[in-house]
Amino acid sequence: QVPGMSGAALVQVAETVRKRSRLASEIIGDVLAAQFLIVPVALLFVWLGLTRGIEPLNDLTAAIRGRKPGDLAPIDEADAPEEARPLIGAFNELLARLDASLRAQQRFVADAAHQMRTPLAGLKMQAEIAMRQRDPVNLQHAMRQIVASADRTSHLINQLLALARADSDSPPALRP
């Protein structure tokens, strides 16, 4: 009984400092033992989760690296993770622009070849005519036509080179 308090009792407990230190050491030991078990298991789960989570990106990387140089087909977004779809969409847009650029370049090369064939055929014909001329006046006239055709061909080649060097975003500065 506690004096002045009815129905209350005072209980005092005492421990030795050694017993209290041993109890603290046991608690710390148990906590550390659990940590030594939990941390490696948690690291294993994190490693497995990251490996599995990155697997679709690794598959995408392998698919892109395995493509042939001329394969500009879009990449299928259906199997890709949701987070990677914007990147795949941007990559597909880039492939589409590259495909359009390559097609334009192929058309340009075909047109340039056609444009070069005509003046070269004319030069060859004029040279053949000049080779048959016996009259110096006619020979001189044929040679002037060859020089004029060569000048036109040279001008065309210079325009084509300027166009090839020009930045695709800015129009080339060609003279008519």
mmCIF file of N, CA and C in Angstrom, residues 59-137:
data_model
loop_
_atom_site.group_PDB
_atom_site.id
_atom_site.type_symbol
_atom_site.label_atom_id
_atom_site.label_comp_id
_atom_site.label_asym_id
_atom_site.label_seq_id
_atom_site.Cartn_x
_atom_site.Cartn_y
_atom_site.Cartn_z
ATOM 1 N N ASP A 59 15.360 -6.921 -74.948
ATOM 2 C CA ASP A 59 14.813 -7.547 -76.154
ATOM 3 C C ASP A 59 14.677 -6.517 -77.276
ATOM 4 N N LEU A 60 14.221 -5.315 -76.924
ATOM 5 C CA LEU A 60 14.084 -4.236 -77.917
ATOM 6 C C LEU A 60 15.454 -3.856 -78.475
ATOM 7 N N THR A 61 16.445 -3.759 -77.613
ATOM 8 C CA THR A 61 17.806 -3.444 -78.049
ATOM 9 C C THR A 61 18.320 -4.508 -79.006
ATOM 10 N N ALA A 62 18.103 -5.768 -78.664
ATOM 11 C CA ALA A 62 18.559 -6.859 -79.535
ATOM 12 C C ALA A 62 17.827 -6.832 -80.866
ATOM 13 N N ALA A 63 16.534 -6.510 -80.848
ATOM 14 C CA ALA A 63 15.770 -6.448 -82.100
ATOM 15 C C ALA A 63 16.277 -5.322 -82.992
ATOM 16 N N ILE A 64 16.600 -4.185 -82.402
ATOM 17 C CA ILE A 64 17.112 -3.056 -83.203
ATOM 18 C C ILE A 64 18.498 -3.376 -83.744
ATOM 19 N N ARG A 65 19.343 -3.952 -82.913
ATOM 20 C CA ARG A 65 20.706 -4.286 -83.363
ATOM 21 C C ARG A 65 20.695 -5.386 -84.417
ATOM 22 N N GLY A 66 19.684 -6.254 -84.393
ATOM 23 C CA GLY A 66 19.621 -7.361 -85.337
ATOM 24 C C GLY A 66 19.024 -6.993 -86.684
ATOM 25 N N ARG A 67 18.588 -5.753 -86.838
ATOM 26 C CA ARG A 67 17.983 -5.340 -88.108
ATOM 27 C C ARG A 67 19.038 -5.163 -89.190
ATOM 28 N N LYS A 68 18.604 -5.382 -90.422
ATOM 29 C CA LYS A 68 19.480 -5.135 -91.567
ATOM 30 C C LYS A 68 19.522 -3.633 -91.816
ATOM 31 N N PRO A 69 20.589 -3.140 -92.430
ATOM 32 C CA PRO A 69 20.721 -1.695 -92.635
ATOM 33 C C PRO A 69 19.564 -1.059 -93.401
ATOM 34 N N GLY A 70 18.972 -1.768 -94.319
ATOM 35 C CA GLY A 70 17.897 -1.180 -95.116
ATOM 36 C C GLY A 70 16.510 -1.367 -94.520
ATOM 37 N N ASP A 71 16.404 -2.020 -93.376
ATOM 38 C CA ASP A 71 15.104 -2.290 -92.763
ATOM 39 C C ASP A 71 14.636 -1.064 -91.976
ATOM 40 N N LEU A 72 13.687 -0.332 -92.560
ATOM 41 C CA LEU A 72 13.156 0.868 -91.923
ATOM 42 C C LEU A 72 11.705 0.679 -91.493
ATOM 43 N N ALA A 73 11.297 -0.577 -91.348
ATOM 44 C CA ALA A 73 9.928 -0.866 -90.910
ATOM 45 C C ALA A 73 9.767 -0.427 -89.458
ATOM 46 N N PRO A 74 8.581 0.053 -89.090
ATOM 47 C CA PRO A 74 8.382 0.483 -87.701
ATOM 48 C C PRO A 74 8.477 -0.688 -86.727
ATOM 49 N N ILE A 75 8.844 -0.355 -85.503
ATOM 50 C CA ILE A 75 8.953 -1.354 -84.439
ATOM 51 C C ILE A 75 7.575 -1.523 -83.810
ATOM 52 N N ASP A 76 7.201 -2.764 -83.537
ATOM 53 C CA ASP A 76 5.899 -3.047 -82.938
ATOM 54 C C ASP A 76 5.896 -2.592 -81.476
ATOM 55 N N GLU A 77 4.947 -1.730 -81.136
ATOM 56 C CA GLU A 77 4.852 -1.199 -79.777
ATOM 57 C C GLU A 77 4.020 -2.104 -78.861
ATOM 58 N N ALA A 78 3.342 -3.080 -79.410
ATOM 59 C CA ALA A 78 2.392 -3.877 -78.628
ATOM 60 C C ALA A 78 3.067 -4.645 -77.493
ATOM 61 N N ASP A 79 4.236 -5.220 -77.737
ATOM 62 C CA ASP A 79 4.904 -6.030 -76.725
ATOM 63 C C ASP A 79 5.791 -5.218 -75.800
ATOM 64 N N ALA A 80 5.936 -3.939 -76.077
ATOM 65 C CA ALA A 80 6.839 -3.104 -75.291
ATOM 66 C C ALA A 80 6.160 -2.664 -73.996
ATOM 67 N N PRO A 81 6.964 -2.422 -72.958
ATOM 68 C CA PRO A 81 6.367 -1.904 -71.730
ATOM 69 C C PRO A 81 5.801 -0.499 -71.955
ATOM 70 N N GLU A 82 4.822 -0.152 -71.156
ATOM 71 C CA GLU A 82 4.126 1.138 -71.306
ATOM 72 C C GLU A 82 5.104 2.306 -71.246
ATOM 73 N N GLU A 83 6.115 2.210 -70.409
ATOM 74 C CA GLU A 83 7.074 3.306 -70.247
ATOM 75 C C GLU A 83 7.922 3.510 -71.500
ATOM 76 N N ALA A 84 8.125 2.453 -72.283
ATOM 77 C CA ALA A 84 8.992 2.539 -73.463
ATOM 78 C C ALA A 84 8.231 2.926 -74.728
ATOM 79 N N ARG A 85 6.914 2.932 -74.692
ATOM 80 C CA ARG A 85 6.127 3.206 -75.905
ATOM 81 C C ARG A 85 6.368 4.595 -76.482
ATOM 82 N N PRO A 86 6.486 5.652 -75.673
ATOM 83 C CA PRO A 86 6.801 6.961 -76.277
ATOM 84 C C PRO A 86 8.158 6.961 -76.994
ATOM 85 N N LEU A 87 9.136 6.279 -76.416
ATOM 86 C CA LEU A 87 10.452 6.186 -77.054
ATOM 87 C C LEU A 87 10.355 5.423 -78.373
ATOM 88 N N ILE A 88 9.618 4.324 -78.376
ATOM 89 C CA ILE A 88 9.452 3.534 -79.603
ATOM 90 C C ILE A 88 8.691 4.348 -80.644
ATOM 91 N N GLY A 89 7.676 5.092 -80.209
ATOM 92 C CA GLY A 89 6.933 5.949 -81.140
ATOM 93 C C GLY A 89 7.835 6.995 -81.775
ATOM 94 N N ALA A 90 8.678 7.625 -80.973
ATOM 95 C CA ALA A 90 9.610 8.624 -81.516
ATOM 96 C C ALA A 90 10.604 7.967 -82.474
ATOM 97 N N PHE A 91 11.060 6.771 -82.122
ATOM 98 C CA PHE A 91 11.994 6.045 -82.992
ATOM 99 C C PHE A 91 11.320 5.682 -84.311
ATOM 100 N N ASN A 92 10.053 5.268 -84.249
ATOM 101 C CA ASN A 92 9.304 4.939 -85.474
ATOM 102 C C ASN A 92 9.114 6.174 -86.349
ATOM 103 N N GLU A 93 8.861 7.335 -85.719
ATOM 104 C CA GLU A 93 8.750 8.580 -86.492
ATOM 105 C C GLU A 93 10.072 8.895 -87.179
ATOM 106 N N LEU A 94 11.176 8.695 -86.472
ATOM 107 C CA LEU A 94 12.494 8.918 -87.063
ATOM 108 C C LEU A 94 12.721 7.977 -88.243
ATOM 109 N N LEU A 95 12.327 6.715 -88.088
ATOM 110 C CA LEU A 95 12.470 5.758 -89.192
ATOM 111 C C LEU A 95 11.631 6.178 -90.391
ATOM 112 N N ALA A 96 10.433 6.695 -90.146
ATOM 113 C CA ALA A 96 9.567 7.139 -91.249
ATOM 114 C C ALA A 96 10.198 8.330 -91.973
ATOM 115 N N ARG A 97 10.749 9.278 -91.206
ATOM 116 C CA ARG A 97 11.401 10.434 -91.848
ATOM 117 C C ARG A 97 12.638 10.000 -92.622
ATOM 118 N N LEU A 98 13.394 9.069 -92.067
ATOM 119 C CA LEU A 98 14.573 8.557 -92.754
ATOM 120 C C LEU A 98 14.178 7.832 -94.029
ATOM 121 N N ASP A 99 13.103 7.055 -93.983
ATOM 122 C CA ASP A 99 12.620 6.349 -95.169
ATOM 123 C C ASP A 99 12.206 7.348 -96.246
ATOM 124 N N ALA A 100 11.483 8.398 -95.856
ATOM 125 C CA ALA A 100 11.077 9.425 -96.826
ATOM 126 C C ALA A 100 12.299 10.117 -97.421
ATOM 127 N N SER A 101 13.283 10.387 -96.580
ATOM 128 C CA SER A 101 14.506 11.041 -97.063
ATOM 129 C C SER A 101 15.264 10.147 -98.036
ATOM 130 N N LEU A 102 15.349 8.862 -97.722
ATOM 131 C CA LEU A 102 16.043 7.937 -98.623
ATOM 132 C C LEU A 102 15.309 7.796 -99.956
ATOM 133 N N ARG A 103 13.982 7.779 -99.905
ATOM 134 C CA ARG A 103 13.208 7.704 -101.151
ATOM 135 C C ARG A 103 13.427 8.964 -101.992
ATOM 136 N N ALA A 104 13.438 10.127 -101.340
ATOM 137 C CA ALA A 104 13.685 11.377 -102.057
ATOM 138 C C ALA A 104 15.087 11.365 -102.659
ATOM 139 N N GLN A 105 16.056 10.845 -101.906
ATOM 140 C CA GLN A 105 17.422 10.780 -102.420
ATOM 141 C C GLN A 105 17.494 9.831 -103.624
ATOM 142 N N GLN A 106 16.794 8.711 -103.566
ATOM 143 C CA GLN A 106 16.794 7.782 -104.699
ATOM 144 C C GLN A 106 16.166 8.425 -105.933
ATOM 145 N N ARG A 107 15.057 9.164 -105.719
ATOM 146 C CA ARG A 107 14.438 9.875 -106.846
ATOM 147 C C ARG A 107 15.402 10.920 -107.406
ATOM 148 N N PHE A 108 16.087 11.620 -106.509
ATOM 149 C CA PHE A 108 17.044 12.631 -106.944
ATOM 150 C C PHE A 108 18.161 12.013 -107.775
ATOM 151 N N VAL A 109 18.696 10.905 -107.309
ATOM 152 C CA VAL A 109 19.784 10.240 -108.047
ATOM 153 C C VAL A 109 19.289 9.776 -109.408
ATOM 154 N N ALA A 110 18.081 9.224 -109.459
ATOM 155 C CA ALA A 110 17.539 8.784 -110.749
ATOM 156 C C ALA A 110 17.330 9.970 -111.688
ATOM 157 N N ASP A 111 16.784 11.076 -111.151
ATOM 158 C CA ASP A 111 16.602 12.275 -111.980
ATOM 159 C C ASP A 111 17.937 12.848 -112.434
ATOM 160 N N ALA A 112 18.911 12.862 -111.528
ATOM 161 C CA ALA A 112 20.236 13.392 -111.878
ATOM 162 C C ALA A 112 20.879 12.538 -112.961
ATOM 163 N N ALA A 113 20.741 11.232 -112.856
ATOM 164 C CA ALA A 113 21.309 10.351 -113.882
ATOM 165 C C ALA A 113 20.654 10.625 -115.231
ATOM 166 N N HIS A 114 19.337 10.809 -115.215
ATOM 167 C CA HIS A 114 18.643 11.117 -116.465
ATOM 168 C C HIS A 114 19.102 12.463 -117.020
ATOM 169 N N GLN A 115 19.217 13.464 -116.135
ATOM 170 C CA GLN A 115 19.644 14.794 -116.581
ATOM 171 C C GLN A 115 21.075 14.773 -117.118
ATOM 172 N N MET A 116 21.928 13.919 -116.591
ATOM 173 C CA MET A 116 23.314 13.837 -117.060
ATOM 174 C C MET A 116 23.417 13.058 -118.374
ATOM 175 N N ARG A 117 22.565 12.088 -118.564
ATOM 176 C CA ARG A 117 22.637 11.251 -119.752
ATOM 177 C C ARG A 117 22.370 12.066 -121.019
ATOM 178 N N THR A 118 21.408 12.969 -120.955
ATOM 179 C CA THR A 118 21.036 13.739 -122.138
ATOM 180 C C THR A 118 22.182 14.619 -122.645
ATOM 181 N N PRO A 119 22.803 15.477 -121.797
ATOM 182 C CA PRO A 119 23.900 16.300 -122.338
ATOM 183 C C PRO A 119 25.112 15.479 -122.747
ATOM 184 N N LEU A 120 25.366 14.378 -122.067
ATOM 185 C CA LEU A 120 26.509 13.556 -122.459
ATOM 186 C C LEU A 120 26.264 12.897 -123.820
ATOM 187 N N ALA A 121 25.040 12.481 -124.073
ATOM 188 C CA ALA A 121 24.722 11.913 -125.384
ATOM 189 C C ALA A 121 24.895 12.989 -126.461
ATOM 190 N N GLY A 122 24.465 14.229 -126.154
ATOM 191 C CA GLY A 122 24.640 15.325 -127.102
ATOM 192 C C GLY A 122 26.115 15.619 -127.352
ATOM 193 N N LEU A 123 26.915 15.608 -126.309
ATOM 194 C CA LEU A 123 28.366 15.833 -126.467
ATOM 195 C C LEU A 123 28.993 14.756 -127.336
ATOM 196 N N LYS A 124 28.615 13.526 -127.097
ATOM 197 C CA LYS A 124 29.169 12.426 -127.889
ATOM 198 C C LYS A 124 28.782 12.581 -129.350
ATOM 199 N N MET A 125 27.520 12.917 -129.610
ATOM 200 C CA MET A 125 27.066 13.078 -130.993
ATOM 201 C C MET A 125 27.825 14.220 -131.679
ATOM 202 N N GLN A 126 27.981 15.346 -130.975
ATOM 203 C CA GLN A 126 28.684 16.486 -131.568
ATOM 204 C C GLN A 126 30.157 16.160 -131.818
ATOM 205 N N ALA A 127 30.764 15.373 -130.925
ATOM 206 C CA ALA A 127 32.159 14.975 -131.149
ATOM 207 C C ALA A 127 32.274 14.062 -132.369
ATOM 208 N N GLU A 128 31.290 13.164 -132.538
ATOM 209 C CA GLU A 128 31.315 12.287 -133.719
ATOM 210 C C GLU A 128 31.150 13.103 -135.000
ATOM 211 N N ILE A 129 30.272 14.118 -134.966
ATOM 212 C CA ILE A 129 30.097 14.984 -136.144
ATOM 213 C C ILE A 129 31.392 15.738 -136.416
ATOM 214 N N ALA A 130 32.031 16.252 -135.361
ATOM 215 C CA ALA A 130 33.270 17.016 -135.531
ATOM 216 C C ALA A 130 34.374 16.149 -136.111
ATOM 217 N N MET A 131 34.404 14.871 -135.741
ATOM 218 C CA MET A 131 35.445 13.986 -136.251
ATOM 219 C C MET A 131 35.294 13.743 -137.755
ATOM 220 N N ARG A 132 34.065 13.873 -138.298
ATOM 221 C CA ARG A 132 33.835 13.644 -139.729
ATOM 222 C C ARG A 132 34.067 14.892 -140.568
ATOM 223 N N GLN A 133 34.207 16.035 -139.941
ATOM 224 C CA GLN A 133 34.345 17.295 -140.686
ATOM 225 C C GLN A 133 35.736 17.409 -141.296
ATOM 226 N N ARG A 134 35.733 17.831 -142.545
ATOM 227 C CA ARG A 134 37.000 18.066 -143.250
ATOM 228 C C ARG A 134 37.208 19.568 -143.436
ATOM 229 N N ASP A 135 36.106 20.290 -143.478
ATOM 230 C CA ASP A 135 36.173 21.740 -143.663
ATOM 231 C C ASP A 135 36.500 22.384 -142.311
ATOM 232 N N PRO A 136 37.532 23.224 -142.247
ATOM 233 C CA PRO A 136 37.930 23.855 -140.980
ATOM 234 C C PRO A 136 36.827 24.731 -140.388
ATOM 235 N N VAL A 137 36.008 25.382 -141.206
ATOM 236 C CA VAL A 137 34.938 26.239 -140.692
ATOM 237 C C VAL A 137 33.875 25.370 -140.001
#
